[in-house]
Amino acid sequence: MALTLSTHDFAQRLSGAFSFPCTILGNRQRRTWERLISHIKSSTSTSEFDKAAAYAEGYAQALVDSDQIEISIARDLLIIETVDAWRCARTYTNTSTNLRYPEKP
């Protein structure tokens, strides 16, 4: 089922991409991730959006590289798919994103 998602829906998908532990470090990482998503949401141009999305993708990769979170192809694909669909929706407002909500395990 193809969905045309709102900015809020895209942000919710990205917010749920990670499970941060309930620790001081986990809370700090979650707040950083939420700030990065907020920058994506508030971008007013394609270049601002691309920059904010690159920071978010880079942060996710840094968490993996520093062994703070495990490698997850499914999570990485969710982030890439969501950012790409969001970019399409911002650039071509009449285009369906064909983005599906992930199935529950």
XYZ file of C-alpha atoms in Angstrom:
105
model
C 0.000 0.000 0.000
C 1.652 3.253 -1.111
C 1.365 6.206 1.227
C 1.957 9.878 0.745
C 3.352 10.843 4.098
C 3.451 14.228 5.781
C 6.596 15.773 7.210
C 5.443 14.657 10.660
C 5.133 11.052 9.441
C 8.635 11.113 7.971
C 10.014 12.523 11.236
C 8.190 9.816 13.221
C 9.700 7.115 11.012
C 13.203 8.487 11.557
C 12.603 8.934 15.287
C 11.718 5.267 15.552
C 14.746 4.076 13.580
C 16.802 3.638 16.754
C 16.262 2.125 20.144
C 18.426 4.103 22.538
C 19.172 2.647 25.980
C 17.722 4.342 29.062
C 21.099 5.590 30.249
C 22.707 9.009 30.409
C 24.558 8.271 27.176
C 21.456 6.785 25.518
C 19.380 9.842 26.479
C 22.070 12.143 25.087
C 22.184 10.156 21.834
C 18.380 10.213 21.533
C 18.269 14.001 22.042
C 21.005 14.462 19.423
C 19.074 12.258 16.972
C 15.890 14.256 17.650
C 17.750 17.535 17.024
C 19.068 16.207 13.727
C 15.543 15.228 12.683
C 14.318 18.674 13.751
C 16.918 20.269 11.442
C 15.639 18.127 8.573
C 12.038 19.126 9.329
C 12.815 22.829 9.501
C 14.966 23.029 6.374
C 13.665 25.612 3.937
C 15.616 24.694 0.829
C 16.833 21.578 -0.907
C 20.445 22.352 -0.009
C 19.540 22.815 3.687
C 17.565 19.563 3.590
C 20.439 17.670 1.959
C 22.910 19.018 4.520
C 20.661 18.144 7.481
C 19.945 14.671 6.073
C 23.674 14.071 5.553
C 24.349 15.003 9.185
C 21.665 12.550 10.350
C 22.983 9.757 8.151
C 26.537 10.524 9.290
C 25.506 10.468 12.945
C 23.882 7.054 12.492
C 27.062 5.767 10.848
C 29.214 7.250 13.630
C 27.156 5.393 16.242
C 27.772 2.147 14.359
C 31.477 2.874 13.798
C 32.002 3.577 17.506
C 30.239 0.320 18.462
C 27.556 2.259 20.348
C 24.850 0.539 18.323
C 24.917 -2.674 16.340
C 25.022 -2.843 12.572
C 21.507 -3.158 11.189
C 20.918 -3.297 7.467
C 17.162 -2.979 8.031
C 17.632 0.219 10.077
C 20.075 1.673 7.558
C 17.669 0.968 4.717
C 14.802 2.518 6.704
C 16.819 5.717 7.193
C 17.946 5.885 3.562
C 14.468 5.043 2.237
C 12.800 7.605 4.509
C 15.225 10.417 3.681
C 14.998 9.681 -0.056
C 11.188 9.586 0.025
C 11.121 12.772 2.114
C 13.439 14.448 -0.399
C 11.140 13.367 -3.253
C 8.065 14.636 -1.412
C 9.762 18.007 -0.798
C 10.995 18.343 -4.363
C 7.992 16.962 -6.215
C 4.931 17.679 -4.081
C 2.545 15.771 -6.383
C 4.680 12.619 -6.455
C 3.727 9.538 -4.463
C 6.580 8.406 -2.238
C 5.628 4.710 -2.409
C 6.954 4.474 1.130
C 5.515 1.749 3.297
C 5.471 1.478 7.026
C 7.800 -1.267 8.200
C 6.179 -4.549 9.126
C 6.195 -5.441 12.787
C 8.433 -8.439 13.578
